[in-house]
Amino acid sequence: MPAVQETIEQVRNIDVDQYKYGFETLIETDKAPKGLNEDIIRLISAKKDEPEWMLDWRLEAFRRWQTMSEPSWARVSYPEIDFQDIHYYAAPKSTSGPTSLEEVDPELLRTYEKLGIPLKEQEILAGVRKQGEPSDLDAIEGNGGRRVAVDAVFDSVSVVTTFKKELAAAGVIFCSISEAIREHPDLVRKYLGTVVPTSDNYYATLNTAVFTDGSFVYVPKGVRCPMELSTYFRINEKNTGQFERTLIIAEEGAYVSYLEGCTAPQRDENQLHAAVVELIALDDAEIKYSTVQNWYPGDKDGKGGIYNFVTKRGDCRGKNSKISWTQVETGSAITWKYPSCILRGDNSQGEFYSIAVSNGHQQIDSGTKMLHLGKNTVSRIISKGISAGRSNNTYRGQVSVHRKATNARNFTNCDSLLIGNDCGAHTVPYIEAKNATAKLEHEATTSKISEDQLFYVMQRGIPEEEAIALIVNGFVKEVIQELPMEFAVEAQKLIGISLEGSVG
Amino acid sequence: MNVHATPQMTAAEQALIDTYGQLFSDLPGDTAVVVRRDEAVEALKSGLPTRRVEAWHYTDLRRLLSTVPAFDPLARAKEQPALLSGATVLPVLSGTVTSMPQIEGVAIRRIFDRLSDGSLAAQLFDGDAADAIGAINTAFVGDGYALDIAEGAEIAKPIELQNLHEGGQTHVRFATHAGRNSRATIVERQTGTGEALVSAISHITVEDGAELTWIILQEQPDDATFLGQTNIEIGADAKFTLFFMNAGGKLVRQEVTVNVAGEGSEFILRGVNLLAGGTHCDVTMVLDHAAANTVSTEVIRNVVTDQAKGVFQGQIRVAREAQKTDAKMACNTLLLTDEGEFSAKPELEIFADDVACGHGATVTEIDQGHLFYLMARGIDEKTARGLLVRAFLAEVIEDLENEAMVEALEEKLTAWFATHG
């Protein structure tokens, strides 16, 4: 069935030439010279005032990276990247690392206001949202809205982190990773690189060598983080790459919800974004990680745009732990990203909810990996891909049940929708079972609704068509509900898209 | 083949290359065939595929094909009774055609002759780096049957192609051309005794309006390697039904490539993999929908017991012009032991926007609810399990609809359960 008109219009509204965040902030910048070598890495480390062990770790990664080759298995194509033609460090001159809001360059504050990211705590508290889009949330939740602590990363540095004091009172550490390396070296050393090791893959190794900033979250035992945490990434400078590193640790019984947003100016050249995100959930802990990825996708002819080569992985290290990834992907010229869960602890759970929309000449190769190692582990994958224009949109996912992972369960559903006849939609799942008690289900069309469910609804007197609609709606609603309220406005445009007419 | 330079040849790779050097002068073929054979051997020299080659993601042929038995010039396998009564049997015994039965409406030739006159050259290895089966077979193929079914012919009696061995190596081909509006049923048997390396490649062309049913029954002994490849091209308003049953072999790779090239045509695939002992069985299908208004359904059912490893890779590709394609693929597996493994990679690659394509893949154990239902009726657990597994497989066989065929294949199922149940 072809896409319905409403869907076509919805997708058109977020087409590449409708990109709203393509403006540039003119601000004096402190930049490292172009190129990548040990001196540049030493420079980055020195700028960050890092301890010796950190520099050693970076250099080791850099030496390893030089022996590695770029992965070629993804369904994406792009000209060779000249890694020597990139500035690996760029920071607004007025900012020497994280500071208080009063000291932040007003030009930067204006930039974030324009992006709809409120950084002024008092305004947020007062419910003032002049620059952001009018939020339906205010109506739902009253005058105050919901409070979100924000870490704002501009090119290579974190410019400000809000609500730090209030979070500290609850025992939560939320700061830039650079600050964490200085202030909480023991925690960082204990966990950094334990989920995504230095040798993991080409881009992760590069990131380890040159990462400049990112966020650090530590939620102590038994603490439920009192507010949503959020990082907003902005690439501004020309010819720079953004290499951020995020590390989130939820101790026993802790809970945290973390949101991430990103945009970049409209430029004719491609820019590289190679991030690494590591999540660690100990016994009974839960981490919810949501992304609205809206990097500049390039123009309608495929010129420019961000190469988004990201390694995101969560480790359900403890018993009964849970990690949930939700992503809404609309940006980037190329996306290469597989947020994954290592289900190591018994009874741990992993979830992946994704809506990926590609337009213009965008190429998306994204999905997830669910590695079942512990007993009674459960994973759930819901992926909706929508391709339009001349784009290609690939779901690539792996579900693997290891020999000792008894009673592992997985349910995977990926739907794709094509709009127009010049794009492509692809599904590449890898399903691997090595234990007889595993129960893995992968399905790729709405017509493959479980017959049991259908029978259940129909035997209550509901006609088949309505029954299917009911189940499908319930299904989509489930995905939507995973999106945190804070991203509702941005995500609503996508959520409104009907998946009628989808193919597997 | 492996695109990466292989530092050292494995014993099997070396044996294949050495054997070619010894047999070269005895193999049939004109210049065009010899060129292809040489190219195939050159490809083998760069190494058998490893998991780095995506098409071999779950079957590391370089590691798994550890030894290659020598050709046995004295072996002469014996013809087997046909699967379906009344069938005309065309036997290839230890790699050689020994009889040429007549079938009205079908022109039959030996592959030996078609290699000698070069008319088969176009079907041989064409340099595709991942086509290890094509390369091995091209290097050594000596005989087989070429069938040409006349336009409009309705062949009442089934035709049974037998590839039988008594150990060693056999490399055969079956080439079939089904003329416009023709009808036929063909059974392909792959079996034998003793340690063996067997390769068999079929190129099948189904012309406009033709309807062909093809059944592959693979029952290799526990120490045999079977490398099978079936390549199908389907014309307009034609119908091709492929059924396969894998019930043996140490290392099995069954490749199916289908091009649904004509409008209004249909492709049906049903497959049963019975995996026991130490078998490694990989079924890899690539299905192209290249024309509008075509339909395909694929259902693969697998039972894995003991230390067996099963693989299904199924890729459906829908071209831009193939609007209104309706393609459905399902792969269901019952994994009965913790030592067994099953991996599935059901892929969709879709470029047309008005299509209905889907795939489903499940790996489960026996449904506890069903088991309870049967046991509550006084059936002991072992019998109940047996019934459920059998029913799971029989469902696919019954899709063939032809009663004689269903019965014959269900008997094979019974025989397998008698030894492995």
PDB file of C-alpha atoms in Angstrom, chain A residues 173-412:
ATOM      1  CA  ILE A 173      26.788  14.297  39.773  1.00  0.00           C
ATOM      2  CA  PHE A 174      25.998  15.939  36.447  1.00  0.00           C
ATOM      3  CA  CYS A 175      28.830  17.776  34.768  1.00  0.00           C
ATOM      4  CA  SER A 176      30.966  17.800  31.689  1.00  0.00           C
ATOM      5  CA  ILE A 177      33.244  14.817  31.248  1.00  0.00           C
ATOM      6  CA  SER A 178      36.276  17.133  31.340  1.00  0.00           C
ATOM      7  CA  GLU A 179      35.230  18.376  34.750  1.00  0.00           C
ATOM      8  CA  ALA A 180      34.544  14.827  35.908  1.00  0.00           C
ATOM      9  CA  ILE A 181      38.033  13.730  34.898  1.00  0.00           C
ATOM     10  CA  ARG A 182      39.418  16.513  37.098  1.00  0.00           C
ATOM     11  CA  GLU A 183      36.947  16.368  39.983  1.00  0.00           C
ATOM     12  CA  HIS A 184      35.964  12.687  40.130  1.00  0.00           C
ATOM     13  CA  PRO A 185      38.933  10.831  38.653  1.00  0.00           C
ATOM     14  CA  ASP A 186      38.287   7.634  40.592  1.00  0.00           C
ATOM     15  CA  LEU A 187      34.779   7.213  39.249  1.00  0.00           C
ATOM     16  CA  VAL A 188      35.827   8.032  35.716  1.00  0.00           C
ATOM     17  CA  ARG A 189      38.786   5.697  35.838  1.00  0.00           C
ATOM     18  CA  LYS A 190      36.674   2.887  37.216  1.00  0.00           C
ATOM     19  CA  TYR A 191      34.087   3.025  34.447  1.00  0.00           C
ATOM     20  CA  LEU A 192      35.380   4.864  31.381  1.00  0.00           C
ATOM     21  CA  GLY A 193      36.106   2.499  28.506  1.00  0.00           C
ATOM     22  CA  THR A 194      34.617  -0.515  30.276  1.00  0.00           C
ATOM     23  CA  VAL A 195      31.606  -0.698  27.987  1.00  0.00           C
ATOM     24  CA  VAL A 196      33.181   0.501  24.769  1.00  0.00           C
ATOM     25  CA  PRO A 197      36.817  -0.576  25.004  1.00  0.00           C
ATOM     26  CA  THR A 198      39.574   1.351  23.270  1.00  0.00           C
ATOM     27  CA  SER A 199      39.833  -1.274  20.566  1.00  0.00           C
ATOM     28  CA  ASP A 200      36.089  -1.465  19.880  1.00  0.00           C
ATOM     29  CA  ASN A 201      35.852   0.004  16.413  1.00  0.00           C
ATOM     30  CA  TYR A 202      37.524   2.554  14.172  1.00  0.00           C
ATOM     31  CA  TYR A 203      35.432   5.563  15.185  1.00  0.00           C
ATOM     32  CA  ALA A 204      35.266   4.652  18.872  1.00  0.00           C
ATOM     33  CA  THR A 205      39.041   4.346  18.966  1.00  0.00           C
ATOM     34  CA  LEU A 206      39.382   7.711  17.215  1.00  0.00           C
ATOM     35  CA  ASN A 207      36.996   9.177  19.753  1.00  0.00           C
ATOM     36  CA  THR A 208      39.045   7.790  22.639  1.00  0.00           C
ATOM     37  CA  ALA A 209      42.100   9.554  21.264  1.00  0.00           C
ATOM     38  CA  VAL A 210      40.552  12.951  20.578  1.00  0.00           C
ATOM     39  CA  PHE A 211      37.310  13.384  22.531  1.00  0.00           C
ATOM     40  CA  THR A 212      36.995  16.913  23.788  1.00  0.00           C
ATOM     41  CA  ASP A 213      33.896  16.973  25.929  1.00  0.00           C
ATOM     42  CA  GLY A 214      30.604  15.383  26.709  1.00  0.00           C
ATOM     43  CA  SER A 215      28.552  14.693  29.786  1.00  0.00           C
ATOM     44  CA  PHE A 216      29.102  12.705  32.914  1.00  0.00           C
ATOM     45  CA  VAL A 217      26.307  11.442  35.098  1.00  0.00           C
ATOM     46  CA  TYR A 218      26.607   9.531  38.326  1.00  0.00           C
ATOM     47  CA  VAL A 219      23.502   8.551  40.245  1.00  0.00           C
ATOM     48  CA  PRO A 220      24.323   7.013  43.617  1.00  0.00           C
ATOM     49  CA  LYS A 221      22.746   3.989  45.202  1.00  0.00           C
ATOM     50  CA  GLY A 222      19.010   4.136  45.626  1.00  0.00           C
ATOM     51  CA  VAL A 223      18.616   7.633  44.196  1.00  0.00           C
ATOM     52  CA  ARG A 224      15.963   8.476  41.710  1.00  0.00           C
ATOM     53  CA  CYS A 225      17.337  11.463  39.810  1.00  0.00           C
ATOM     54  CA  PRO A 226      15.000  14.373  40.726  1.00  0.00           C
ATOM     55  CA  MET A 227      14.825  15.773  37.198  1.00  0.00           C
ATOM     56  CA  GLU A 228      15.492  14.891  33.607  1.00  0.00           C
ATOM     57  CA  LEU A 229      19.075  15.415  32.534  1.00  0.00           C
ATOM     58  CA  SER A 230      19.881  16.682  29.112  1.00  0.00           C
ATOM     59  CA  THR A 231      22.845  17.492  26.923  1.00  0.00           C
ATOM     60  CA  TYR A 232      22.543  19.709  23.922  1.00  0.00           C
ATOM     61  CA  PHE A 233      25.282  19.348  21.322  1.00  0.00           C
ATOM     62  CA  ARG A 234      25.962  22.096  18.845  1.00  0.00           C
ATOM     63  CA  ILE A 235      28.615  22.028  16.150  1.00  0.00           C
ATOM     64  CA  ASN A 236      29.318  25.606  15.071  1.00  0.00           C
ATOM     65  CA  GLU A 237      32.859  26.001  13.720  1.00  0.00           C
ATOM     66  CA  LYS A 238      33.851  25.213  10.163  1.00  0.00           C
ATOM     67  CA  ASN A 239      36.056  22.216   9.433  1.00  0.00           C
ATOM     68  CA  THR A 240      35.782  20.868  12.919  1.00  0.00           C
ATOM     69  CA  GLY A 241      34.822  17.459  14.073  1.00  0.00           C
ATOM     70  CA  GLN A 242      32.833  16.901  17.224  1.00  0.00           C
ATOM     71  CA  PHE A 243      33.981  14.014  19.339  1.00  0.00           C
ATOM     72  CA  GLU A 244      32.046  13.839  22.529  1.00  0.00           C
ATOM     73  CA  ARG A 245      32.170  11.222  25.195  1.00  0.00           C
ATOM     74  CA  THR A 246      29.322  10.518  27.548  1.00  0.00           C
ATOM     75  CA  LEU A 247      29.437   8.283  30.572  1.00  0.00           C
ATOM     76  CA  ILE A 248      26.391   7.514  32.695  1.00  0.00           C
ATOM     77  CA  ILE A 249      26.515   5.351  35.793  1.00  0.00           C
ATOM     78  CA  ALA A 250      23.447   4.274  37.722  1.00  0.00           C
ATOM     79  CA  GLU A 251      24.380   2.614  40.979  1.00  0.00           C
ATOM     80  CA  GLU A 252      22.294  -0.044  42.646  1.00  0.00           C
ATOM     81  CA  GLY A 253      18.601   0.830  42.564  1.00  0.00           C
ATOM     82  CA  ALA A 254      19.182   4.219  40.905  1.00  0.00           C
ATOM     83  CA  TYR A 255      17.100   5.719  38.130  1.00  0.00           C
ATOM     84  CA  VAL A 256      17.933   8.373  35.594  1.00  0.00           C
ATOM     85  CA  SER A 257      16.369   9.675  32.423  1.00  0.00           C
ATOM     86  CA  TYR A 258      18.741  11.395  30.052  1.00  0.00           C
ATOM     87  CA  LEU A 259      17.976  13.318  26.883  1.00  0.00           C
ATOM     88  CA  GLU A 260      20.240  14.352  24.098  1.00  0.00           C
ATOM     89  CA  GLY A 261      19.724  16.815  21.278  1.00  0.00           C
ATOM     90  CA  CYS A 262      21.953  18.036  18.518  1.00  0.00           C
ATOM     91  CA  THR A 263      22.044  20.514  15.632  1.00  0.00           C
ATOM     92  CA  ALA A 264      24.624  22.123  13.369  1.00  0.00           C
ATOM     93  CA  PRO A 265      24.853  25.045  10.918  1.00  0.00           C
ATOM     94  CA  GLN A 266      24.245  24.608   7.239  1.00  0.00           C
ATOM     95  CA  ARG A 267      27.569  24.199   5.462  1.00  0.00           C
ATOM     96  CA  ASP A 268      28.671  22.894   2.116  1.00  0.00           C
ATOM     97  CA  GLU A 269      31.376  20.652   3.465  1.00  0.00           C
ATOM     98  CA  ASN A 270      30.736  17.517   5.467  1.00  0.00           C
ATOM     99  CA  GLN A 271      31.577  17.493   9.138  1.00  0.00           C
ATOM    100  CA  LEU A 272      32.414  14.509  11.241  1.00  0.00           C
ATOM    101  CA  HIS A 273      30.707  13.670  14.501  1.00  0.00           C
ATOM    102  CA  ALA A 274      32.070  10.558  16.171  1.00  0.00           C
ATOM    103  CA  ALA A 275      30.735  10.164  19.675  1.00  0.00           C
ATOM    104  CA  VAL A 276      30.957   7.407  22.227  1.00  0.00           C
ATOM    105  CA  VAL A 277      28.281   6.900  24.861  1.00  0.00           C
ATOM    106  CA  GLU A 278      28.683   4.386  27.662  1.00  0.00           C
ATOM    107  CA  LEU A 279      25.913   3.476  30.092  1.00  0.00           C
ATOM    108  CA  ILE A 280      26.350   1.299  33.142  1.00  0.00           C
ATOM    109  CA  ALA A 281      23.402   0.024  35.151  1.00  0.00           C
ATOM    110  CA  LEU A 282      24.144  -1.894  38.334  1.00  0.00           C
ATOM    111  CA  ASP A 283      21.708  -4.092  40.293  1.00  0.00           C
ATOM    112  CA  ASP A 284      18.084  -2.926  40.010  1.00  0.00           C
ATOM    113  CA  ALA A 285      19.130   0.308  38.301  1.00  0.00           C
ATOM    114  CA  GLU A 286      17.440   1.828  35.282  1.00  0.00           C
ATOM    115  CA  ILE A 287      18.736   4.194  32.641  1.00  0.00           C
ATOM    116  CA  LYS A 288      16.521   5.715  30.033  1.00  0.00           C
ATOM    117  CA  TYR A 289      18.400   7.404  27.211  1.00  0.00           C
ATOM    118  CA  SER A 290      16.568   9.432  24.603  1.00  0.00           C
ATOM    119  CA  THR A 291      17.948  11.152  21.542  1.00  0.00           C
ATOM    120  CA  VAL A 292      16.496  13.571  19.080  1.00  0.00           C
ATOM    121  CA  GLN A 293      19.154  13.648  16.410  1.00  0.00           C
ATOM    122  CA  ASN A 294      18.813  16.604  14.112  1.00  0.00           C
ATOM    123  CA  TRP A 295      22.273  17.315  12.761  1.00  0.00           C
ATOM    124  CA  TYR A 296      22.359  19.218   9.491  1.00  0.00           C
ATOM    125  CA  PRO A 297      21.401  16.662   6.821  1.00  0.00           C
ATOM    126  CA  GLY A 298      22.936  18.370   3.781  1.00  0.00           C
ATOM    127  CA  ASP A 299      21.011  20.273   1.120  1.00  0.00           C
ATOM    128  CA  LYS A 300      18.562  18.876  -1.412  1.00  0.00           C
ATOM    129  CA  ASP A 301      21.402  17.930  -3.749  1.00  0.00           C
ATOM    130  CA  GLY A 302      23.210  16.027  -1.041  1.00  0.00           C
ATOM    131  CA  LYS A 303      25.838  18.677  -0.477  1.00  0.00           C
ATOM    132  CA  GLY A 304      27.174  19.068   3.042  1.00  0.00           C
ATOM    133  CA  GLY A 305      25.783  17.547   6.199  1.00  0.00           C
ATOM    134  CA  ILE A 306      27.114  15.749   9.204  1.00  0.00           C
ATOM    135  CA  TYR A 307      28.631  12.290   9.153  1.00  0.00           C
ATOM    136  CA  ASN A 308      27.230  10.829  12.321  1.00  0.00           C
ATOM    137  CA  PHE A 309      29.357   7.813  13.238  1.00  0.00           C
ATOM    138  CA  VAL A 310      28.430   6.995  16.776  1.00  0.00           C
ATOM    139  CA  THR A 311      29.046   4.135  19.189  1.00  0.00           C
ATOM    140  CA  LYS A 312      26.429   3.889  21.926  1.00  0.00           C
ATOM    141  CA  ARG A 313      26.322   0.962  24.264  1.00  0.00           C
ATOM    142  CA  GLY A 314      24.719   0.170  27.576  1.00  0.00           C
ATOM    143  CA  ASP A 315      25.861  -2.487  29.978  1.00  0.00           C
ATOM    144  CA  CYS A 316      23.169  -4.009  32.197  1.00  0.00           C
ATOM    145  CA  ARG A 317      25.861  -5.105  34.564  1.00  0.00           C
ATOM    146  CA  GLY A 318      23.667  -5.776  37.558  1.00  0.00           C
ATOM    147  CA  LYS A 319      20.738  -8.054  38.267  1.00  0.00           C
ATOM    148  CA  ASN A 320      17.284  -6.748  37.341  1.00  0.00           C
ATOM    149  CA  SER A 321      18.797  -3.724  35.652  1.00  0.00           C
ATOM    150  CA  LYS A 322      17.250  -2.016  32.677  1.00  0.00           C
ATOM    151  CA  ILE A 323      18.508   0.158  29.862  1.00  0.00           C
ATOM    152  CA  SER A 324      16.186   1.731  27.366  1.00  0.00           C
ATOM    153  CA  TRP A 325      17.243   3.580  24.209  1.00  0.00           C
ATOM    154  CA  THR A 326      14.755   5.772  22.398  1.00  0.00           C
ATOM    155  CA  GLN A 327      15.805   7.617  19.288  1.00  0.00           C
ATOM    156  CA  VAL A 328      14.173   9.958  16.845  1.00  0.00           C
ATOM    157  CA  GLU A 329      16.488  10.364  13.889  1.00  0.00           C
ATOM    158  CA  THR A 330      15.883  13.028  11.298  1.00  0.00           C
ATOM    159  CA  GLY A 331      19.254  14.642  10.699  1.00  0.00           C
ATOM    160  CA  SER A 332      22.772  13.909   9.419  1.00  0.00           C
ATOM    161  CA  ALA A 333      23.943  13.183   5.898  1.00  0.00           C
ATOM    162  CA  ILE A 334      25.051   9.753   7.047  1.00  0.00           C
ATOM    163  CA  THR A 335      24.073   7.955  10.212  1.00  0.00           C
ATOM    164  CA  TRP A 336      25.981   4.920  11.391  1.00  0.00           C
ATOM    165  CA  LYS A 337      24.722   4.097  14.822  1.00  0.00           C
ATOM    166  CA  TYR A 338      23.673   1.023  16.770  1.00  0.00           C
ATOM    167  CA  PRO A 339      22.732   1.792  20.393  1.00  0.00           C
ATOM    168  CA  SER A 340      23.152  -1.579  22.069  1.00  0.00           C
ATOM    169  CA  CYS A 341      22.547  -3.409  25.323  1.00  0.00           C
ATOM    170  CA  ILE A 342      24.744  -6.017  26.910  1.00  0.00           C
ATOM    171  CA  LEU A 343      22.312  -7.976  29.070  1.00  0.00           C
ATOM    172  CA  ARG A 344      24.853  -9.343  31.493  1.00  0.00           C
ATOM    173  CA  GLY A 345      22.922  -9.320  34.759  1.00  0.00           C
ATOM    174  CA  ASP A 346      20.273 -11.977  35.354  1.00  0.00           C
ATOM    175  CA  ASN A 347      16.730 -10.712  34.697  1.00  0.00           C
ATOM    176  CA  SER A 348      18.077  -7.594  33.005  1.00  0.00           C
ATOM    177  CA  GLN A 349      16.138  -5.849  30.278  1.00  0.00           C
ATOM    178  CA  GLY A 350      17.099  -3.949  27.169  1.00  0.00           C
ATOM    179  CA  GLU A 351      14.872  -1.846  24.983  1.00  0.00           C
ATOM    180  CA  PHE A 352      15.328  -0.019  21.715  1.00  0.00           C
ATOM    181  CA  TYR A 353      12.677   2.238  20.268  1.00  0.00           C
ATOM    182  CA  SER A 354      13.486   4.065  17.094  1.00  0.00           C
ATOM    183  CA  ILE A 355      11.875   6.273  14.529  1.00  0.00           C
ATOM    184  CA  ALA A 356      14.239   7.110  11.680  1.00  0.00           C
ATOM    185  CA  VAL A 357      13.198   9.451   8.888  1.00  0.00           C
ATOM    186  CA  SER A 358      15.464   9.966   5.883  1.00  0.00           C
ATOM    187  CA  ASN A 359      14.987  12.564   3.178  1.00  0.00           C
ATOM    188  CA  GLY A 360      17.032  14.185   0.411  1.00  0.00           C
ATOM    189  CA  HIS A 361      20.225  12.218  -0.067  1.00  0.00           C
ATOM    190  CA  GLN A 362      20.474  11.049   3.515  1.00  0.00           C
ATOM    191  CA  GLN A 363      21.814   7.616   4.301  1.00  0.00           C
ATOM    192  CA  ILE A 364      20.858   5.891   7.523  1.00  0.00           C
ATOM    193  CA  ASP A 365      22.295   2.571   8.638  1.00  0.00           C
ATOM    194  CA  SER A 366      21.098   2.186  12.180  1.00  0.00           C
ATOM    195  CA  GLY A 367      19.694  -0.355  14.568  1.00  0.00           C
ATOM    196  CA  THR A 368      20.662  -2.086  17.739  1.00  0.00           C
ATOM    197  CA  LYS A 369      22.379  -5.067  19.257  1.00  0.00           C
ATOM    198  CA  MET A 370      20.904  -7.048  22.114  1.00  0.00           C
ATOM    199  CA  LEU A 371      23.417  -9.476  23.570  1.00  0.00           C
ATOM    200  CA  HIS A 372      21.777 -11.876  26.001  1.00  0.00           C
ATOM    201  CA  LEU A 373      24.385 -13.210  28.428  1.00  0.00           C
ATOM    202  CA  GLY A 374      22.480 -13.498  31.716  1.00  0.00           C
ATOM    203  CA  LYS A 375      19.530 -15.692  32.624  1.00  0.00           C
ATOM    204  CA  ASN A 376      15.920 -14.560  32.091  1.00  0.00           C
ATOM    205  CA  THR A 377      17.015 -11.555  30.097  1.00  0.00           C
ATOM    206  CA  VAL A 378      14.464  -9.735  27.992  1.00  0.00           C
ATOM    207  CA  SER A 379      14.892  -7.425  25.036  1.00  0.00           C
ATOM    208  CA  ARG A 380      12.486  -5.523  22.898  1.00  0.00           C
ATOM    209  CA  ILE A 381      13.152  -3.753  19.614  1.00  0.00           C
ATOM    210  CA  ILE A 382      10.669  -1.509  17.882  1.00  0.00           C
ATOM    211  CA  SER A 383      11.954   0.273  14.818  1.00  0.00           C
ATOM    212  CA  LYS A 384      10.070   2.428  12.332  1.00  0.00           C
ATOM    213  CA  GLY A 385      11.953   3.602   9.289  1.00  0.00           C
ATOM    214  CA  ILE A 386      10.585   6.108   6.804  1.00  0.00           C
ATOM    215  CA  SER A 387      12.460   6.869   3.581  1.00  0.00           C
ATOM    216  CA  ALA A 388      11.701   9.701   1.194  1.00  0.00           C
ATOM    217  CA  GLY A 389      13.495  11.664  -1.526  1.00  0.00           C
ATOM    218  CA  ARG A 390      16.606   9.874  -2.714  1.00  0.00           C
ATOM    219  CA  SER A 391      17.530   8.520   0.672  1.00  0.00           C
ATOM    220  CA  ASN A 392      18.385   5.048   1.864  1.00  0.00           C
ATOM    221  CA  ASN A 393      17.265   3.840   5.260  1.00  0.00           C
ATOM    222  CA  THR A 394      18.594   0.572   6.665  1.00  0.00           C
ATOM    223  CA  TYR A 395      17.674  -1.151   9.894  1.00  0.00           C
ATOM    224  CA  ARG A 396      20.547  -3.389  10.974  1.00  0.00           C
ATOM    225  CA  GLY A 397      20.157  -5.256  14.213  1.00  0.00           C
ATOM    226  CA  GLN A 398      21.543  -8.193  16.063  1.00  0.00           C
ATOM    227  CA  VAL A 399      19.899 -10.349  18.692  1.00  0.00           C
ATOM    228  CA  SER A 400      22.233 -12.918  20.136  1.00  0.00           C
ATOM    229  CA  VAL A 401      21.469 -15.461  22.850  1.00  0.00           C
ATOM    230  CA  HIS A 402      24.527 -17.036  24.354  1.00  0.00           C
ATOM    231  CA  ARG A 403      24.883 -20.613  25.471  1.00  0.00           C
ATOM    232  CA  LYS A 404      24.216 -19.932  29.173  1.00  0.00           C
ATOM    233  CA  ALA A 405      21.467 -17.359  28.760  1.00  0.00           C
ATOM    234  CA  THR A 406      18.517 -19.544  29.686  1.00  0.00           C
ATOM    235  CA  ASN A 407      14.989 -18.214  29.194  1.00  0.00           C
ATOM    236  CA  ALA A 408      16.069 -15.285  27.082  1.00  0.00           C
ATOM    237  CA  ARG A 409      13.263 -13.470  25.316  1.00  0.00           C
ATOM    238  CA  ASN A 410      13.343 -11.076  22.411  1.00  0.00           C
ATOM    239  CA  PHE A 411      10.671  -9.412  20.430  1.00  0.00           C
ATOM    240  CA  THR A 412      11.622  -7.391  17.387  1.00  0.00           C
TER     241      THR A 412
END
